[in-house]
Amino acid sequence: MDEAELWRRVTADGDDRALSALYERHVDRVFRHAARLASDRRDAEDATAVAFFELWRRRDAVRVVDGSPLPWLLATTTNALRNLQRAAARYRRLLDTLPRADDAASAEEDAFADENALAVLAPLGAVDRQLVTLVHLVLPPRPDRANQLRVEVRCLTPGTFTFPGGSATCTAADLAANPAGVVSWIDVPLASVGSEVAVSAGRGESWRLTATFLEAEPVPLAVNDRGQTYGSSGAGEEPDLIAVVATNGREGYVDADELADATGSSQKVASPDEALRWQGERAGQAFVVPVHLSDGVTRVGDFVVQ
């Protein structure tokens, strides 16, 4: 099957098998491009994973050249690598500000150092704080028939937790109402995940992650009184309302157009350079999408895209 047909299936049908085929076709080329620019193999691997994840997430906005998304992938990989390198530089500067001792520290000195580190971290922005709290979880072997991964994060303390395809914000009030923890989840195509799941959170915040392999099958969409379709993606069609879990743990639906605006998938760009500029303008921002019941009217919470 030629590349143009594979890409058509990705954009028109949301075909994750076609995305997998494109991944197999281009991953080596994208990784070599990243490896030439990176000083560390892990950074090259991370930038490659980011590029393919963004290819799926923003598939409606990707500008292809002669039917191929490869030029967009290379430009996105370059941008992702620059972000990683800037992050690493900020991390190194942060480490340089922390106190150092020549001799082994006592328990009291350790406690003081921890408080000092917290004082250093406190003025930092959200992106900088996440640099020291990024955790990579290695996934087990995939079942043969699995095509999606459900990422479920249970907040155990107040804070903001970012994971593939979404994020969750928990307040003290949320936890008071849900002592066992506030749960947020999202289903993502396996082709866009890779072998690891990355979760970031603020220093001192606690969470529990569950990753579940799924075999998703299209089902007919339901229709509410306003004529809006809702549910999981049906055969060859996307719902007007998409199922999510709000940051307060309530299940509901977000408007597909509002979600596309928040994630950027509705953005149309004319060139890779324009895509890079647009991505840079959005870096570090959070976009809030209201979550409703299936009637599309009754609001039950918010869904945050970062």
mmCIF file of C-alpha atoms in Angstrom, residues 4-277:
data_model
loop_
_atom_site.group_PDB
_atom_site.id
_atom_site.type_symbol
_atom_site.label_atom_id
_atom_site.label_comp_id
_atom_site.label_asym_id
_atom_site.label_seq_id
_atom_site.Cartn_x
_atom_site.Cartn_y
_atom_site.Cartn_z
ATOM 1 C CA ALA A 4 -0.602 8.468 0.397
ATOM 2 C CA GLU A 5 -3.251 5.780 0.936
ATOM 3 C CA LEU A 6 -1.886 4.969 4.400
ATOM 4 C CA TRP A 7 -2.057 8.642 5.372
ATOM 5 C CA ARG A 8 -5.573 8.948 3.970
ATOM 6 C CA ARG A 9 -6.657 6.070 6.191
ATOM 7 C CA VAL A 10 -5.042 7.699 9.225
ATOM 8 C CA THR A 11 -6.780 11.056 8.697
ATOM 9 C CA ALA A 12 -10.109 9.883 7.300
ATOM 10 C CA ASP A 13 -10.674 6.709 9.308
ATOM 11 C CA GLY A 14 -8.442 7.103 12.350
ATOM 12 C CA ASP A 15 -6.838 3.808 11.313
ATOM 13 C CA ASP A 16 -4.169 2.951 13.895
ATOM 14 C CA ARG A 17 -2.926 0.053 11.742
ATOM 15 C CA ALA A 18 -2.143 2.506 8.964
ATOM 16 C CA LEU A 19 -0.336 4.667 11.505
ATOM 17 C CA SER A 20 1.660 1.627 12.611
ATOM 18 C CA ALA A 21 2.642 1.001 8.992
ATOM 19 C CA LEU A 22 3.815 4.607 8.642
ATOM 20 C CA TYR A 23 5.717 4.268 11.894
ATOM 21 C CA GLU A 24 7.532 1.170 10.673
ATOM 22 C CA ARG A 25 8.279 2.911 7.379
ATOM 23 C CA HIS A 26 9.758 6.101 8.852
ATOM 24 C CA VAL A 27 10.919 5.442 12.427
ATOM 25 C CA ASP A 28 14.499 4.568 11.443
ATOM 26 C CA ARG A 29 14.811 7.693 9.279
ATOM 27 C CA VAL A 30 13.352 9.926 12.002
ATOM 28 C CA PHE A 31 15.586 8.385 14.675
ATOM 29 C CA ARG A 32 18.730 8.851 12.552
ATOM 30 C CA HIS A 33 17.767 12.492 12.072
ATOM 31 C CA ALA A 34 17.319 12.909 15.850
ATOM 32 C CA ALA A 35 20.553 11.033 16.628
ATOM 33 C CA ARG A 36 22.574 13.369 14.402
ATOM 34 C CA LEU A 37 21.283 16.366 16.355
ATOM 35 C CA ALA A 38 21.254 14.866 19.854
ATOM 36 C CA SER A 39 24.158 14.385 22.232
ATOM 37 C CA ASP A 40 22.390 11.529 23.990
ATOM 38 C CA ARG A 41 20.693 8.459 22.504
ATOM 39 C CA ARG A 42 17.856 8.684 25.055
ATOM 40 C CA ASP A 43 17.053 12.226 23.883
ATOM 41 C CA ALA A 44 16.929 10.983 20.293
ATOM 42 C CA GLU A 45 14.541 8.195 21.307
ATOM 43 C CA ASP A 46 12.340 10.615 23.256
ATOM 44 C CA ALA A 47 12.210 13.133 20.396
ATOM 45 C CA THR A 48 11.286 10.359 17.952
ATOM 46 C CA ALA A 49 8.464 9.183 20.231
ATOM 47 C CA VAL A 50 7.169 12.740 20.627
ATOM 48 C CA ALA A 51 7.112 13.248 16.856
ATOM 49 C CA PHE A 52 4.986 10.159 16.180
ATOM 50 C CA PHE A 53 2.680 10.911 19.111
ATOM 51 C CA GLU A 54 2.109 14.432 17.734
ATOM 52 C CA LEU A 55 1.602 12.981 14.250
ATOM 53 C CA TRP A 56 -1.389 11.016 15.582
ATOM 54 C CA ARG A 57 -2.699 13.700 17.927
ATOM 55 C CA ARG A 58 -2.564 16.463 15.291
ATOM 56 C CA ARG A 59 -3.205 14.307 12.243
ATOM 57 C CA ASP A 60 -5.888 16.660 10.898
ATOM 58 C CA ALA A 61 -3.419 19.581 10.918
ATOM 59 C CA VAL A 62 -0.332 17.836 9.524
ATOM 60 C CA ARG A 63 0.955 19.255 6.252
ATOM 61 C CA VAL A 64 2.117 16.409 3.980
ATOM 62 C CA VAL A 65 4.501 16.757 1.032
ATOM 63 C CA ASP A 66 3.776 14.580 -1.984
ATOM 64 C CA GLY A 67 1.493 12.457 0.172
ATOM 65 C CA SER A 68 4.145 11.863 2.850
ATOM 66 C CA PRO A 69 4.195 13.147 6.466
ATOM 67 C CA LEU A 70 7.979 12.544 6.696
ATOM 68 C CA PRO A 71 9.010 16.227 6.284
ATOM 69 C CA TRP A 72 6.570 17.179 9.065
ATOM 70 C CA LEU A 73 7.940 14.385 11.254
ATOM 71 C CA LEU A 74 11.512 15.589 10.755
ATOM 72 C CA ALA A 75 10.600 19.194 11.581
ATOM 73 C CA THR A 76 8.644 18.126 14.658
ATOM 74 C CA THR A 77 11.523 15.899 15.792
ATOM 75 C CA THR A 78 13.907 18.853 15.536
ATOM 76 C CA ASN A 79 11.568 21.010 17.604
ATOM 77 C CA ALA A 80 11.052 18.280 20.218
ATOM 78 C CA LEU A 81 14.792 17.801 20.536
ATOM 79 C CA ARG A 82 15.340 21.527 21.014
ATOM 80 C CA ASN A 83 12.734 21.504 23.784
ATOM 81 C CA LEU A 84 14.482 18.549 25.456
ATOM 82 C CA GLN A 85 17.854 20.266 25.215
ATOM 83 C CA ARG A 86 16.478 23.513 26.656
ATOM 84 C CA ALA A 87 14.865 21.512 29.452
ATOM 85 C CA ALA A 88 18.155 19.748 30.200
ATOM 86 C CA ALA A 89 19.975 23.078 30.294
ATOM 87 C CA ARG A 90 17.425 24.472 32.760
ATOM 88 C CA TYR A 91 17.803 21.325 34.846
ATOM 89 C CA ARG A 92 21.597 21.702 34.932
ATOM 90 C CA ARG A 93 21.271 25.348 35.966
ATOM 91 C CA LEU A 94 18.872 24.280 38.691
ATOM 92 C CA LEU A 95 21.325 21.662 39.995
ATOM 93 C CA ASP A 96 24.071 24.278 40.065
ATOM 94 C CA THR A 97 22.015 26.338 42.529
ATOM 95 C CA LEU A 98 21.646 23.467 45.023
ATOM 96 C CA PRO A 99 24.087 23.264 47.966
ATOM 97 C CA ARG A 100 26.868 20.680 47.860
ATOM 98 C CA ALA A 101 28.756 19.086 50.730
ATOM 99 C CA ASP A 102 32.163 17.403 50.578
ATOM 100 C CA ASP A 103 31.454 15.032 53.470
ATOM 101 C CA ALA A 104 28.570 12.677 54.123
ATOM 102 C CA ALA A 105 25.630 14.602 55.551
ATOM 103 C CA SER A 106 23.845 13.795 58.772
ATOM 104 C CA ALA A 107 20.090 13.199 58.956
ATOM 105 C CA GLU A 108 19.632 16.786 60.185
ATOM 106 C CA GLU A 109 21.739 18.117 57.306
ATOM 107 C CA ASP A 110 19.733 15.993 54.847
ATOM 108 C CA ALA A 111 16.502 17.468 56.175
ATOM 109 C CA PHE A 112 17.925 20.970 55.854
ATOM 110 C CA ALA A 113 19.066 20.229 52.301
ATOM 111 C CA ASP A 114 15.591 18.998 51.382
ATOM 112 C CA GLU A 115 14.043 22.210 52.709
ATOM 113 C CA ASN A 116 16.658 24.237 50.846
ATOM 114 C CA ALA A 117 15.888 22.376 47.625
ATOM 115 C CA LEU A 118 12.186 23.036 48.075
ATOM 116 C CA ALA A 119 12.931 26.726 48.543
ATOM 117 C CA VAL A 120 14.905 26.724 45.300
ATOM 118 C CA LEU A 121 12.135 24.902 43.429
ATOM 119 C CA ALA A 122 9.286 27.027 44.769
ATOM 120 C CA PRO A 123 9.779 30.060 42.455
ATOM 121 C CA LEU A 124 10.086 27.926 39.331
ATOM 122 C CA GLY A 125 7.348 27.710 36.740
ATOM 123 C CA ALA A 126 5.340 24.540 36.174
ATOM 124 C CA VAL A 127 7.504 23.364 33.265
ATOM 125 C CA ASP A 128 10.724 23.715 35.290
ATOM 126 C CA ARG A 129 9.294 21.860 38.280
ATOM 127 C CA GLN A 130 8.283 18.984 36.023
ATOM 128 C CA LEU A 131 11.896 18.572 34.875
ATOM 129 C CA VAL A 132 12.847 16.941 38.158
ATOM 130 C CA THR A 133 9.704 14.853 38.523
ATOM 131 C CA LEU A 134 9.386 13.087 35.161
ATOM 132 C CA VAL A 135 8.983 9.326 35.512
ATOM 133 C CA HIS A 136 9.189 6.816 32.640
ATOM 134 C CA LEU A 137 7.279 3.563 33.192
ATOM 135 C CA VAL A 138 8.230 0.638 30.948
ATOM 136 C CA LEU A 139 5.223 -1.225 29.548
ATOM 137 C CA PRO A 140 5.048 -5.037 29.525
ATOM 138 C CA PRO A 141 4.804 -6.966 26.212
ATOM 139 C CA ARG A 142 1.652 -6.119 24.280
ATOM 140 C CA PRO A 143 -1.085 -8.702 23.723
ATOM 141 C CA ASP A 144 -1.439 -9.578 20.053
ATOM 142 C CA ARG A 145 -4.961 -8.179 19.657
ATOM 143 C CA ALA A 146 -4.512 -5.003 21.697
ATOM 144 C CA ASN A 147 -4.803 -1.745 19.762
ATOM 145 C CA GLN A 148 -5.258 0.847 22.523
ATOM 146 C CA LEU A 149 -3.770 1.682 25.907
ATOM 147 C CA ARG A 150 -5.891 3.050 28.740
ATOM 148 C CA VAL A 151 -3.768 5.344 30.913
ATOM 149 C CA GLU A 152 -5.386 5.871 34.332
ATOM 150 C CA VAL A 153 -3.839 8.227 36.889
ATOM 151 C CA ARG A 154 -5.136 8.320 40.467
ATOM 152 C CA CYS A 155 -4.165 11.533 42.278
ATOM 153 C CA LEU A 156 -3.343 10.833 45.933
ATOM 154 C CA THR A 157 -2.307 14.389 46.824
ATOM 155 C CA PRO A 158 -3.293 17.814 45.450
ATOM 156 C CA GLY A 159 -1.390 18.751 42.312
ATOM 157 C CA THR A 160 -1.237 18.534 38.518
ATOM 158 C CA PHE A 161 -0.288 15.270 36.833
ATOM 159 C CA THR A 162 0.511 15.084 33.122
ATOM 160 C CA PHE A 163 0.424 11.840 31.141
ATOM 161 C CA PRO A 164 0.145 10.828 27.458
ATOM 162 C CA GLY A 165 -2.766 12.630 25.805
ATOM 163 C CA GLY A 166 -4.055 14.443 28.893
ATOM 164 C CA SER A 167 -3.583 15.736 32.404
ATOM 165 C CA ALA A 168 -5.377 15.869 35.743
ATOM 166 C CA THR A 169 -5.548 18.569 38.386
ATOM 167 C CA CYS A 170 -6.564 17.565 41.917
ATOM 168 C CA THR A 171 -7.433 20.004 44.680
ATOM 169 C CA ALA A 172 -7.745 19.414 48.404
ATOM 170 C CA ALA A 173 -11.524 19.722 48.007
ATOM 171 C CA ASP A 174 -11.526 17.029 45.301
ATOM 172 C CA LEU A 175 -9.624 14.647 47.575
ATOM 173 C CA ALA A 176 -11.867 15.449 50.529
ATOM 174 C CA ALA A 177 -14.825 14.306 48.415
ATOM 175 C CA ASN A 178 -12.879 11.273 47.103
ATOM 176 C CA PRO A 179 -10.548 10.050 49.890
ATOM 177 C CA ALA A 180 -9.392 7.059 47.843
ATOM 178 C CA GLY A 181 -8.009 9.434 45.198
ATOM 179 C CA VAL A 182 -9.258 11.242 42.112
ATOM 180 C CA VAL A 183 -9.038 9.220 38.897
ATOM 181 C CA SER A 184 -8.506 10.524 35.373
ATOM 182 C CA TRP A 185 -8.007 8.357 32.317
ATOM 183 C CA ILE A 186 -7.664 8.506 28.564
ATOM 184 C CA ASP A 187 -7.438 5.862 25.822
ATOM 185 C CA VAL A 188 -4.614 6.346 23.324
ATOM 186 C CA PRO A 189 -3.701 4.285 20.234
ATOM 187 C CA LEU A 190 -0.878 1.844 20.935
ATOM 188 C CA ALA A 191 0.861 2.964 17.754
ATOM 189 C CA SER A 192 1.431 6.401 19.324
ATOM 190 C CA VAL A 193 2.713 5.206 22.698
ATOM 191 C CA GLY A 194 5.952 3.292 22.201
ATOM 192 C CA SER A 195 7.396 1.107 24.944
ATOM 193 C CA GLU A 196 7.101 3.600 27.813
ATOM 194 C CA VAL A 197 4.593 5.924 29.472
ATOM 195 C CA ALA A 198 5.881 9.209 30.924
ATOM 196 C CA VAL A 199 4.132 10.868 33.869
ATOM 197 C CA SER A 200 5.140 14.191 35.397
ATOM 198 C CA ALA A 201 4.040 15.802 38.648
ATOM 199 C CA GLY A 202 5.142 18.483 41.071
ATOM 200 C CA ARG A 203 7.702 17.757 43.785
ATOM 201 C CA GLY A 204 6.147 15.922 46.724
ATOM 202 C CA GLU A 205 2.949 15.028 44.849
ATOM 203 C CA SER A 206 1.767 11.402 44.893
ATOM 204 C CA TRP A 207 -0.059 9.416 42.239
ATOM 205 C CA ARG A 208 -0.716 5.883 41.095
ATOM 206 C CA LEU A 209 -0.759 4.911 37.413
ATOM 207 C CA THR A 210 -2.518 1.956 35.830
ATOM 208 C CA ALA A 211 -1.904 1.116 32.167
ATOM 209 C CA THR A 212 -4.331 -1.374 30.613
ATOM 210 C CA PHE A 213 -4.104 -2.870 27.125
ATOM 211 C CA LEU A 214 -7.432 -2.794 25.273
ATOM 212 C CA GLU A 215 -8.920 -4.265 22.132
ATOM 213 C CA ALA A 216 -11.240 -1.504 20.934
ATOM 214 C CA GLU A 217 -14.035 -2.254 18.473
ATOM 215 C CA PRO A 218 -16.201 0.384 16.744
ATOM 216 C CA VAL A 219 -19.762 0.645 18.087
ATOM 217 C CA PRO A 220 -22.745 2.655 16.793
ATOM 218 C CA LEU A 221 -22.886 6.199 18.170
ATOM 219 C CA ALA A 222 -25.785 7.385 20.339
ATOM 220 C CA VAL A 223 -27.638 10.646 19.655
ATOM 221 C CA ASN A 224 -28.884 13.120 22.293
ATOM 222 C CA ASP A 225 -31.918 15.410 22.103
ATOM 223 C CA ARG A 226 -29.845 18.164 20.511
ATOM 224 C CA GLY A 227 -28.875 15.864 17.659
ATOM 225 C CA GLN A 228 -25.289 15.458 18.851
ATOM 226 C CA THR A 229 -23.652 12.056 18.531
ATOM 227 C CA TYR A 230 -21.620 10.731 21.448
ATOM 228 C CA GLY A 231 -19.631 7.694 22.512
ATOM 229 C CA SER A 232 -16.525 6.005 21.176
ATOM 230 C CA SER A 233 -15.566 6.405 17.534
ATOM 231 C CA GLY A 234 -18.042 4.553 15.374
ATOM 232 C CA ALA A 235 -17.235 2.779 12.153
ATOM 233 C CA GLY A 236 -15.728 5.486 9.967
ATOM 234 C CA GLU A 237 -17.207 8.411 11.937
ATOM 235 C CA GLU A 238 -16.235 10.619 14.843
ATOM 236 C CA PRO A 239 -18.753 11.664 17.549
ATOM 237 C CA ASP A 240 -19.702 15.266 18.232
ATOM 238 C CA LEU A 241 -19.129 14.601 21.952
ATOM 239 C CA ILE A 242 -16.092 12.600 23.066
ATOM 240 C CA ALA A 243 -15.993 10.601 26.305
ATOM 241 C CA VAL A 244 -13.440 11.804 28.886
ATOM 242 C CA VAL A 245 -12.941 11.948 32.637
ATOM 243 C CA ALA A 246 -12.893 15.465 34.109
ATOM 244 C CA THR A 247 -10.165 16.615 36.479
ATOM 245 C CA ASN A 248 -12.618 16.124 39.366
ATOM 246 C CA GLY A 249 -13.030 12.444 38.469
ATOM 247 C CA ARG A 250 -16.513 12.817 36.899
ATOM 248 C CA GLU A 251 -17.120 11.005 33.620
ATOM 249 C CA GLY A 252 -18.663 13.004 30.799
ATOM 250 C CA TYR A 253 -18.148 14.342 27.292
ATOM 251 C CA VAL A 254 -16.324 17.212 25.635
ATOM 252 C CA ASP A 255 -17.281 18.899 22.396
ATOM 253 C CA ALA A 256 -15.069 17.503 19.637
ATOM 254 C CA ASP A 257 -14.464 20.930 18.080
ATOM 255 C CA GLU A 258 -13.538 22.478 21.430
ATOM 256 C CA LEU A 259 -11.173 19.593 22.133
ATOM 257 C CA ALA A 260 -9.591 19.979 18.691
ATOM 258 C CA ASP A 261 -8.995 23.674 19.374
ATOM 259 C CA ALA A 262 -7.436 22.864 22.762
ATOM 260 C CA THR A 263 -5.159 20.106 21.448
ATOM 261 C CA GLY A 264 -4.308 22.045 18.303
ATOM 262 C CA SER A 265 -5.510 19.379 15.890
ATOM 263 C CA SER A 266 -7.793 21.963 14.237
ATOM 264 C CA GLN A 267 -4.862 24.243 13.460
ATOM 265 C CA LYS A 268 -3.949 24.501 9.786
ATOM 266 C CA VAL A 269 -0.376 25.381 8.894
ATOM 267 C CA ALA A 270 1.228 26.086 5.553
ATOM 268 C CA SER A 271 4.780 24.927 6.268
ATOM 269 C CA PRO A 272 6.911 23.049 8.818
ATOM 270 C CA ASP A 273 8.406 26.379 9.966
ATOM 271 C CA GLU A 274 4.945 27.747 10.643
ATOM 272 C CA ALA A 275 4.087 24.570 12.567
ATOM 273 C CA LEU A 276 7.219 24.977 14.704
ATOM 274 C CA ARG A 277 6.409 28.632 15.463
#
